[in-house]
mmCIF file of C-alpha atoms in Angstrom:
data_model
loop_
_atom_site.group_PDB
_atom_site.id
_atom_site.type_symbol
_atom_site.label_atom_id
_atom_site.label_comp_id
_atom_site.label_asym_id
_atom_site.label_seq_id
_atom_site.Cartn_x
_atom_site.Cartn_y
_atom_site.Cartn_z
ATOM 1 C CA MET A 268 33.238 86.102 46.938
ATOM 2 C CA LEU A 269 30.532 86.811 50.245
ATOM 3 C CA ASP A 270 28.837 89.995 49.925
ATOM 4 C CA PHE A 271 26.061 91.468 52.187
ATOM 5 C CA THR A 272 25.240 94.390 50.731
ATOM 6 C CA GLY A 273 21.997 95.468 50.836
ATOM 7 C CA LYS A 274 20.849 91.858 52.338
ATOM 8 C CA THR A 275 18.512 91.435 55.269
ATOM 9 C CA ILE A 276 20.404 89.390 57.631
ATOM 10 C CA VAL A 277 18.123 87.665 60.662
ATOM 11 C CA ILE A 278 19.753 86.443 63.505
ATOM 12 C CA THR A 279 17.299 84.172 65.328
ATOM 13 C CA GLY A 280 18.564 84.145 69.384
ATOM 14 C CA GLY A 281 20.585 87.559 68.390
ATOM 15 C CA THR A 282 21.070 89.050 71.808
ATOM 16 C CA GLY A 283 23.305 85.795 72.904
ATOM 17 C CA SER A 284 27.451 85.386 72.898
ATOM 18 C CA LEU A 285 27.167 84.643 69.021
ATOM 19 C CA GLY A 286 24.770 87.177 67.573
ATOM 20 C CA LYS A 287 26.280 90.021 69.150
ATOM 21 C CA VAL A 288 29.736 89.411 67.738
ATOM 22 C CA LEU A 289 28.105 88.093 64.518
ATOM 23 C CA THR A 290 26.445 91.867 64.690
ATOM 24 C CA ARG A 291 29.336 93.617 65.282
ATOM 25 C CA ARG A 292 31.425 91.951 61.779
ATOM 26 C CA LEU A 293 28.116 92.452 59.704
ATOM 27 C CA LEU A 294 28.228 96.238 61.182
ATOM 28 C CA ALA A 295 32.317 96.585 60.004
ATOM 29 C CA GLY A 296 31.204 96.308 56.662
ATOM 30 C CA GLU A 297 33.896 93.376 55.876
ATOM 31 C CA ASN A 298 31.966 92.082 53.184
ATOM 32 C CA GLY A 299 29.285 95.015 52.204
ATOM 33 C CA THR A 300 27.005 96.967 54.269
ATOM 34 C CA PRO A 301 23.662 94.976 54.647
ATOM 35 C CA GLN A 302 20.477 96.512 54.153
ATOM 36 C CA LYS A 303 18.931 95.490 57.561
ATOM 37 C CA ILE A 304 20.260 93.256 60.670
ATOM 38 C CA ILE A 305 17.230 91.833 62.072
ATOM 39 C CA ILE A 306 17.714 91.163 65.996
ATOM 40 C CA PHE A 307 15.097 88.333 67.196
ATOM 41 C CA SER A 308 14.812 87.503 70.063
ATOM 42 C CA ARG A 309 12.405 86.476 73.704
ATOM 43 C CA ASP A 310 14.056 88.520 75.939
ATOM 44 C CA GLU A 311 12.841 92.504 76.430
ATOM 45 C CA ALA A 312 16.059 93.431 78.359
ATOM 46 C CA LYS A 313 18.665 91.724 76.724
ATOM 47 C CA GLN A 314 17.424 93.487 73.682
ATOM 48 C CA HIS A 315 17.359 97.569 75.453
ATOM 49 C CA TYR A 316 21.107 96.973 76.174
ATOM 50 C CA MET A 317 21.754 95.648 73.179
ATOM 51 C CA ARG A 318 20.455 98.384 71.556
ATOM 52 C CA VAL A 319 21.497 101.021 73.865
ATOM 53 C CA GLU A 320 24.671 100.441 73.611
ATOM 54 C CA TYR A 321 25.013 101.350 69.745
ATOM 55 C CA GLN A 322 22.391 104.224 70.794
ATOM 56 C CA GLN A 323 25.316 105.774 73.351
ATOM 57 C CA LYS A 324 28.420 105.234 70.482
ATOM 58 C CA ILE A 325 29.233 108.912 70.101
ATOM 59 C CA LYS A 326 31.473 108.348 66.535
ATOM 60 C CA ALA A 327 32.941 105.392 65.053
ATOM 61 C CA THR A 328 35.361 103.414 65.935
ATOM 62 C CA ASP A 329 38.290 102.076 64.014
ATOM 63 C CA GLU A 330 36.101 98.715 63.133
ATOM 64 C CA ILE A 331 32.460 99.636 63.336
ATOM 65 C CA ILE A 332 30.663 102.195 61.478
ATOM 66 C CA TYR A 333 28.136 103.375 62.815
ATOM 67 C CA ARG A 334 26.175 105.369 61.166
ATOM 68 C CA ASN A 335 23.015 104.641 59.853
ATOM 69 C CA PHE A 336 22.587 102.014 62.510
ATOM 70 C CA GLU A 337 18.864 102.797 63.505
ATOM 71 C CA GLN A 338 17.904 102.374 60.287
ATOM 72 C CA LEU A 339 20.480 99.326 59.111
ATOM 73 C CA LEU A 340 20.122 97.664 62.906
ATOM 74 C CA GLU A 341 16.622 96.616 64.293
ATOM 75 C CA PHE A 342 15.179 94.675 67.104
ATOM 76 C CA ARG A 343 12.230 92.096 67.321
ATOM 77 C CA ILE A 344 10.631 90.993 70.003
ATOM 78 C CA GLY A 345 9.821 86.859 69.378
ATOM 79 C CA ASP A 346 10.459 83.044 69.879
ATOM 80 C CA VAL A 347 11.347 81.197 67.778
ATOM 81 C CA ARG A 348 9.097 78.644 69.172
ATOM 82 C CA TYR A 349 5.673 80.347 67.741
ATOM 83 C CA TYR A 350 4.689 80.241 64.215
ATOM 84 C CA PRO A 351 3.216 83.069 63.746
ATOM 85 C CA SER A 352 6.348 85.432 64.524
ATOM 86 C CA VAL A 353 8.771 83.180 62.875
ATOM 87 C CA CYS A 354 6.656 83.672 59.516
ATOM 88 C CA ALA A 355 6.981 87.581 60.491
ATOM 89 C CA VAL A 356 9.969 87.908 60.803
ATOM 90 C CA LEU A 357 11.297 86.390 58.080
ATOM 91 C CA LYS A 358 9.146 88.044 55.245
ATOM 92 C CA ASN A 359 11.870 89.904 53.676
ATOM 93 C CA ALA A 360 14.873 87.772 54.763
ATOM 94 C CA ASP A 361 17.791 87.460 52.806
ATOM 95 C CA ILE A 362 19.647 84.994 54.841
ATOM 96 C CA VAL A 363 18.544 83.197 58.260
ATOM 97 C CA VAL A 364 21.139 83.006 60.997
ATOM 98 C CA ASN A 365 19.352 80.120 63.720
ATOM 99 C CA ALA A 366 21.610 81.165 66.998
ATOM 100 C CA ALA A 367 18.195 80.637 69.327
ATOM 101 C CA ALA A 368 19.222 77.877 71.671
ATOM 102 C CA LEU A 369 18.708 76.132 75.035
ATOM 103 C CA LYS A 370 22.264 75.447 75.353
ATOM 104 C CA GLN A 371 22.714 74.679 79.395
ATOM 105 C CA VAL A 372 23.024 70.943 79.491
ATOM 106 C CA PRO A 373 21.729 70.654 83.047
ATOM 107 C CA SER A 374 18.731 72.746 82.267
ATOM 108 C CA CYS A 375 17.927 70.797 79.275
ATOM 109 C CA GLU A 376 18.378 67.567 81.431
ATOM 110 C CA TYR A 377 16.085 68.898 83.799
ATOM 111 C CA PHE A 378 13.562 70.463 81.088
ATOM 112 C CA PRO A 379 14.205 68.551 78.155
ATOM 113 C CA PHE A 380 10.611 68.932 76.373
ATOM 114 C CA GLU A 381 11.571 73.040 76.429
ATOM 115 C CA ALA A 382 14.923 72.281 74.667
ATOM 116 C CA VAL A 383 12.771 69.873 72.075
ATOM 117 C CA GLN A 384 10.871 72.871 71.524
ATOM 118 C CA THR A 385 13.468 75.557 71.165
ATOM 119 C CA ASN A 386 16.350 73.351 69.635
ATOM 120 C CA ILE A 387 14.249 71.278 67.023
ATOM 121 C CA ALA A 388 10.679 72.856 66.853
ATOM 122 C CA GLY A 389 12.469 76.035 66.458
ATOM 123 C CA ALA A 390 14.329 75.447 63.331
ATOM 124 C CA GLU A 391 11.170 73.353 62.259
ATOM 125 C CA ASN A 392 9.159 76.572 62.330
ATOM 126 C CA ILE A 393 11.840 78.780 60.003
ATOM 127 C CA VAL A 394 11.634 75.853 57.788
ATOM 128 C CA ARG A 395 7.881 75.255 57.861
ATOM 129 C CA ALA A 396 7.419 79.547 57.249
ATOM 130 C CA ILE A 397 9.942 79.289 54.445
ATOM 131 C CA ARG A 398 8.623 76.320 53.043
ATOM 132 C CA GLU A 399 4.199 77.306 53.110
ATOM 133 C CA HIS A 400 4.958 80.838 52.099
ATOM 134 C CA ASP A 401 7.440 80.191 49.513
ATOM 135 C CA LEU A 402 9.436 83.052 51.076
ATOM 136 C CA PRO A 403 12.888 83.622 48.771
ATOM 137 C CA ILE A 404 15.697 83.213 51.451
ATOM 138 C CA ALA A 405 18.707 82.339 49.829
ATOM 139 C CA THR A 406 20.466 81.012 52.758
ATOM 140 C CA VAL A 407 19.467 79.641 56.697
ATOM 141 C CA VAL A 408 23.055 78.436 58.707
ATOM 142 C CA GLY A 409 21.879 76.451 61.863
ATOM 143 C CA VAL A 410 23.781 76.940 64.922
ATOM 144 C CA SER A 411 25.041 73.633 66.046
ATOM 145 C CA THR A 412 27.917 72.305 68.605
ATOM 146 C CA ASP A 413 29.971 69.675 69.479
ATOM 147 C CA LYS A 414 27.906 68.079 71.411
ATOM 148 C CA ALA A 415 25.357 67.081 68.464
ATOM 149 C CA CYS A 416 28.070 64.417 68.106
ATOM 150 C CA LYS A 417 27.215 61.285 69.283
ATOM 151 C CA PRO A 418 25.164 63.019 71.687
ATOM 152 C CA VAL A 419 24.453 61.680 75.395
ATOM 153 C CA ASN A 420 23.012 64.515 76.833
ATOM 154 C CA VAL A 421 19.310 65.720 76.056
ATOM 155 C CA MET A 422 21.311 69.589 74.789
ATOM 156 C CA GLY A 423 23.521 67.429 72.405
ATOM 157 C CA MET A 424 20.075 65.453 71.361
ATOM 158 C CA THR A 425 18.138 68.088 70.300
ATOM 159 C CA LYS A 426 21.372 70.096 68.821
ATOM 160 C CA ALA A 427 21.620 66.646 66.576
ATOM 161 C CA LEU A 428 17.728 66.594 65.416
ATOM 162 C CA GLN A 429 18.329 70.335 64.818
ATOM 163 C CA GLU A 430 20.870 69.574 61.796
ATOM 164 C CA ARG A 431 18.590 66.912 60.087
ATOM 165 C CA VAL A 432 15.778 68.902 60.139
ATOM 166 C CA PHE A 433 17.528 71.828 58.732
ATOM 167 C CA ILE A 434 19.493 69.370 56.145
ATOM 168 C CA ALA A 435 16.371 67.833 55.466
ATOM 169 C CA ALA A 436 14.645 70.746 54.285
ATOM 170 C CA ASN A 437 16.928 71.466 51.184
ATOM 171 C CA ILE A 438 14.882 68.443 49.920
ATOM 172 C CA ASN A 439 11.216 70.002 50.819
ATOM 173 C CA ALA A 440 11.848 73.679 50.856
ATOM 174 C CA PRO A 441 14.882 72.972 47.489
ATOM 175 C CA SER A 442 14.586 77.340 46.640
ATOM 176 C CA THR A 443 17.033 77.762 50.305
ATOM 177 C CA ARG A 444 19.970 76.394 50.795
ATOM 178 C CA PHE A 445 20.147 75.109 54.323
ATOM 179 C CA VAL A 446 23.707 74.638 56.466
ATOM 180 C CA CYS A 447 25.347 73.892 59.606
ATOM 181 C CA VAL A 448 28.288 74.940 60.647
ATOM 182 C CA ARG A 449 29.235 72.600 64.161
ATOM 183 C CA TYR A 450 32.183 73.923 66.838
ATOM 184 C CA GLY A 451 32.917 73.642 70.213
ATOM 185 C CA ASN A 452 33.193 75.631 73.816
ATOM 186 C CA VAL A 453 33.544 78.440 72.886
ATOM 187 C CA LEU A 454 35.705 80.769 75.533
ATOM 188 C CA ALA A 455 34.374 83.093 77.613
ATOM 189 C CA SER A 456 30.850 82.684 76.518
ATOM 190 C CA ARG A 457 27.424 82.596 78.869
ATOM 191 C CA GLY A 458 28.123 79.412 80.515
ATOM 192 C CA SER A 459 31.473 78.364 79.539
ATOM 193 C CA VAL A 460 33.389 77.269 82.011
ATOM 194 C CA ILE A 461 35.875 80.419 82.138
ATOM 195 C CA PRO A 462 33.452 82.531 83.383
ATOM 196 C CA LEU A 463 32.650 79.889 86.023
ATOM 197 C CA PHE A 464 36.095 79.583 87.041
ATOM 198 C CA HIS A 465 36.975 83.774 87.419
ATOM 199 C CA GLU A 466 34.091 83.378 89.606
ATOM 200 C CA GLN A 467 35.538 81.134 92.077
ATOM 201 C CA ILE A 468 38.769 82.429 91.933
ATOM 202 C CA LYS A 469 36.815 85.827 92.951
ATOM 203 C CA THR A 470 35.740 84.030 96.000
ATOM 204 C CA GLY A 471 38.785 82.372 96.935
ATOM 205 C CA GLY A 472 38.535 79.275 95.421
ATOM 206 C CA PRO A 473 38.515 76.189 95.465
ATOM 207 C CA VAL A 474 38.466 76.197 91.588
ATOM 208 C CA THR A 475 36.607 72.817 90.324
ATOM 209 C CA ILE A 476 37.339 70.781 87.534
ATOM 210 C CA THR A 477 35.684 67.392 86.972
ATOM 211 C CA THR A 478 38.832 64.791 86.238
ATOM 212 C CA GLU A 479 42.241 65.774 84.482
ATOM 213 C CA ASP A 480 42.098 64.199 81.887
ATOM 214 C CA MET A 481 39.447 66.503 79.676
ATOM 215 C CA THR A 482 40.293 68.346 76.791
ATOM 216 C CA ARG A 483 38.021 70.757 75.373
ATOM 217 C CA PHE A 484 37.891 72.737 71.885
ATOM 218 C CA LEU A 485 38.565 76.182 72.357
ATOM 219 C CA LEU A 486 37.480 78.620 70.285
ATOM 220 C CA PRO A 487 36.879 82.136 69.558
ATOM 221 C CA LEU A 488 33.772 84.318 69.447
ATOM 222 C CA ASP A 489 35.181 85.842 65.923
ATOM 223 C CA LYS A 490 36.029 82.068 64.773
ATOM 224 C CA GLY A 491 32.601 81.356 65.204
ATOM 225 C CA VAL A 492 31.732 84.319 63.459
ATOM 226 C CA ASP A 493 34.297 83.088 60.334
ATOM 227 C CA THR A 494 32.758 79.370 60.285
ATOM 228 C CA ILE A 495 29.260 81.026 59.762
ATOM 229 C CA PHE A 496 30.729 83.360 56.704
ATOM 230 C CA ALA A 497 32.933 80.297 55.327
ATOM 231 C CA ALA A 498 29.284 78.258 55.332
ATOM 232 C CA LEU A 499 27.568 81.102 53.597
ATOM 233 C CA GLU A 500 30.113 81.468 51.039
ATOM 234 C CA HIS A 501 31.425 77.834 50.492
ATOM 235 C CA ALA A 502 28.882 75.487 51.617
ATOM 236 C CA GLN A 503 26.865 73.688 49.600
ATOM 237 C CA PRO A 504 23.465 72.524 50.430
ATOM 238 C CA GLY A 505 22.749 70.116 53.096
ATOM 239 C CA GLU A 506 26.675 70.544 54.548
ATOM 240 C CA THR A 507 28.362 71.056 58.121
ATOM 241 C CA PHE A 508 31.304 73.309 58.550
ATOM 242 C CA ILE A 509 33.461 71.922 61.489
ATOM 243 C CA PRO A 510 36.420 74.636 62.413
ATOM 244 C CA ARG A 511 39.758 72.783 62.384
ATOM 245 C CA VAL A 512 40.929 74.140 65.989
ATOM 246 C CA PRO A 513 42.544 73.616 69.117
ATOM 247 C CA ALA A 514 42.365 71.690 72.450
ATOM 248 C CA ALA A 515 43.383 72.425 75.797
ATOM 249 C CA ARG A 516 43.375 70.211 79.351
ATOM 250 C CA ILE A 517 40.564 71.830 81.612
ATOM 251 C CA LEU A 518 43.325 71.320 84.298
ATOM 252 C CA ASP A 519 45.910 73.907 81.754
ATOM 253 C CA VAL A 520 42.915 76.365 81.769
ATOM 254 C CA ALA A 521 42.261 76.404 85.639
ATOM 255 C CA LYS A 522 46.203 76.662 86.538
ATOM 256 C CA ALA A 523 46.702 79.670 83.659
ATOM 257 C CA LEU A 524 43.836 81.391 85.253
ATOM 258 C CA ILE A 525 44.979 80.782 89.062
ATOM 259 C CA GLY A 526 49.036 81.698 88.300
ATOM 260 C CA ASP A 527 50.788 81.874 91.356
ATOM 261 C CA ARG A 528 47.563 82.722 93.524
ATOM 262 C CA PRO A 529 47.134 79.916 96.701
ATOM 263 C CA ILE A 530 44.019 78.986 95.306
ATOM 264 C CA PRO A 531 43.505 74.972 95.361
ATOM 265 C CA LEU A 532 42.233 72.990 92.984
ATOM 266 C CA VAL A 533 39.767 70.128 93.435
ATOM 267 C CA VAL A 534 38.639 66.941 91.399
ATOM 268 C CA SER A 535 34.936 66.685 91.825
ATOM 269 C CA GLY A 536 34.478 64.162 89.249
ATOM 270 C CA ILE A 537 32.452 63.739 86.143
ATOM 271 C CA ARG A 538 29.661 64.867 85.756
ATOM 272 C CA PRO A 539 26.259 62.816 84.046
ATOM 273 C CA GLY A 540 26.016 63.626 80.170
ATOM 274 C CA GLU A 541 29.355 64.849 80.327
ATOM 275 C CA LYS A 542 32.434 63.375 77.772
ATOM 276 C CA VAL A 543 35.924 63.550 78.613
ATOM 277 C CA HIS A 544 36.725 64.632 74.843
ATOM 278 C CA GLU A 545 34.515 66.414 72.604
ATOM 279 C CA ILE A 546 34.276 65.492 69.359
ATOM 280 C CA LEU A 547 33.077 67.613 66.232
ATOM 281 C CA VAL A 548 33.237 64.763 63.990
ATOM 282 C CA SER A 549 32.198 60.939 64.460
ATOM 283 C CA ASP A 550 33.669 57.896 62.976
ATOM 284 C CA GLU A 551 30.377 57.629 61.233
ATOM 285 C CA GLU A 552 30.583 61.092 59.548
ATOM 286 C CA ALA A 553 34.691 61.009 58.822
ATOM 287 C CA TRP A 554 34.215 58.858 55.530
ATOM 288 C CA ARG A 555 32.051 61.818 54.365
ATOM 289 C CA THR A 556 34.069 64.265 55.566
ATOM 290 C CA TYR A 557 36.337 66.179 53.689
ATOM 291 C CA PRO A 558 39.052 69.317 54.311
ATOM 292 C CA ARG A 559 37.829 72.708 53.766
ATOM 293 C CA GLY A 560 40.757 74.943 53.452
ATOM 294 C CA ASP A 561 40.494 75.654 57.663
ATOM 295 C CA TYR A 562 37.154 73.786 57.675
ATOM 296 C CA TYR A 563 36.407 70.202 58.038
ATOM 297 C CA ALA A 564 32.582 70.227 55.455
ATOM 298 C CA ILE A 565 30.649 66.907 56.647
ATOM 299 C CA GLN A 566 28.601 65.685 53.418
ATOM 300 C CA PRO A 567 24.680 65.458 53.767
ATOM 301 C CA MET A 568 23.586 61.644 54.655
ATOM 302 C CA LEU A 569 20.941 62.153 52.366
ATOM 303 C CA PRO A 570 22.243 60.928 48.670
ATOM 304 C CA GLU A 571 19.745 63.096 46.928
ATOM 305 C CA LEU A 572 21.828 66.445 48.174
ATOM 306 C CA VAL A 573 25.705 64.893 47.522
ATOM 307 C CA LYS A 574 26.674 66.745 43.854
ATOM 308 C CA ASP A 575 30.019 65.913 43.421
ATOM 309 C CA GLN A 576 32.669 63.954 45.002
ATOM 310 C CA PRO A 577 35.549 65.763 46.479
ATOM 311 C CA SER A 578 38.898 64.518 45.235
ATOM 312 C CA ALA A 579 40.540 64.725 48.877
ATOM 313 C CA PRO A 580 40.655 61.595 50.663
ATOM 314 C CA PRO A 581 37.715 61.908 53.614
ATOM 315 C CA LEU A 582 39.026 62.038 57.632
ATOM 316 C CA PRO A 583 40.638 58.731 58.255
ATOM 317 C CA LYS A 584 39.188 58.924 61.736
ATOM 318 C CA GLU A 585 37.002 61.078 64.229
ATOM 319 C CA TYR A 586 38.294 64.516 64.744
ATOM 320 C CA SER A 587 38.342 64.815 68.598
ATOM 321 C CA SER A 588 39.249 66.896 71.292
ATOM 322 C CA SER A 589 42.068 64.712 72.179
ATOM 323 C CA ASP A 590 43.804 64.711 69.057
ATOM 324 C CA THR A 591 45.166 68.587 69.147
ATOM 325 C CA VAL A 592 46.026 69.091 72.672
ATOM 326 C CA MET A 593 47.788 72.655 73.356
ATOM 327 C CA THR A 594 50.748 72.339 75.861
ATOM 328 C CA PHE A 595 50.059 73.964 78.942
ATOM 329 C CA ALA A 596 52.473 77.214 77.371
ATOM 330 C CA GLU A 597 50.241 77.331 74.224
ATOM 331 C CA THR A 598 46.876 76.965 76.480
ATOM 332 C CA CYS A 599 48.256 80.440 78.815
ATOM 333 C CA ALA A 600 49.431 82.305 75.675
ATOM 334 C CA LEU A 601 46.056 81.400 74.133
ATOM 335 C CA LEU A 602 44.162 82.795 77.168
ATOM 336 C CA GLU A 603 45.928 85.937 77.326
ATOM 337 C CA ARG A 604 45.776 86.241 73.652
ATOM 338 C CA TYR A 605 42.133 86.561 74.140
ATOM 339 C CA ARG A 606 42.085 88.911 77.797
ATOM 340 C CA LEU A 607 40.761 86.280 79.739
ATOM 341 C CA MET A 608 44.047 86.436 82.490
ATOM 342 C CA VAL A 609 43.658 90.196 82.441
ATOM 343 C CA GLY A 610 42.954 91.106 86.548
ATOM 344 C CA GLN A 611 39.936 88.537 87.956
ATOM 345 C CA ASP A 612 36.396 90.439 86.336
ATOM 346 C CA LEU A 613 35.078 88.803 83.184
ATOM 347 C CA ILE A 614 35.526 91.395 80.540
ATOM 348 C CA GLU A 615 31.928 91.983 79.282
ATOM 349 C CA GLU A 616 30.797 89.381 76.826
ATOM 350 C CA GLY A 617 31.786 90.486 73.012
ATOM 351 C CA GLU A 618 33.941 93.076 73.900
ATOM 352 C CA THR A 619 36.503 89.937 75.063
ATOM 353 C CA LEU A 620 37.359 88.923 71.567
ATOM 354 C CA ARG A 621 37.989 91.375 69.604
#
């Protein structure tokens, strides 16, 4: 059973959308209360606002225990690109969740080496620190993306290599378990399409979609955290956990958010490096991918890391967002459930998806 009691957990990129929800879930104590949660990131402003958000809480809510947070929650300025600061922050860690990333597709295309330094070299710095300093870290979870699967853009390419860096680390740093999680579009996260649609609607439109056929997996942030917890509890070294989640046509998402407002829809054409359908498991990976409850587990390609052959049959084909497309009514219900259709002011990240 997953138990964080007495553990020190480092979240790199901890001020991002995922890091904030992961922090909330850890503070809630649903799997025991950690000894320390360290938010490691390079943005002092985001750290300041996150710190103030917790310090201004007057009393515990029903879902979060805020007492002793000053001792429990710690903020560290640093960058995964800078090896000395990575070594320092990992010194007493038990668990590391690597959520630090350059994830904007256009930014990575224009500045590809910047993506390399954060998404690949940053991961290697974590592995190197553990290996060279014999750090007694139990588990590292690398947070990846559907764009790493058959990548066609720089962001996906660097994330695919990040996965391989962590998977191979099980061989050259065997005292630590390295696993990955991979999932698709996170509802209302920074840079995702829903905030863009909200902004376009607020200014009277038009709302732009690239193609009427485009589908995407839709994942609540809490489901992303569930996937991390599942990997921490069940993943074998080198495995990649994939959540089994619904998908929607982006056209339906746009129509649901517009509602009955007289706002036009414009098809702008597919962008360079963009797929019509995202995939979470490729045809090439399917033969070593097995169901694991609400998840799929991709076994590592390296034969040294494969211990047991599952009795269940592997996936017969790739896992694509075109496989499980919701109806328009189901899409509306999902957006309503996560309060993404309330007014036109996007609720603060991390608050939206409770």
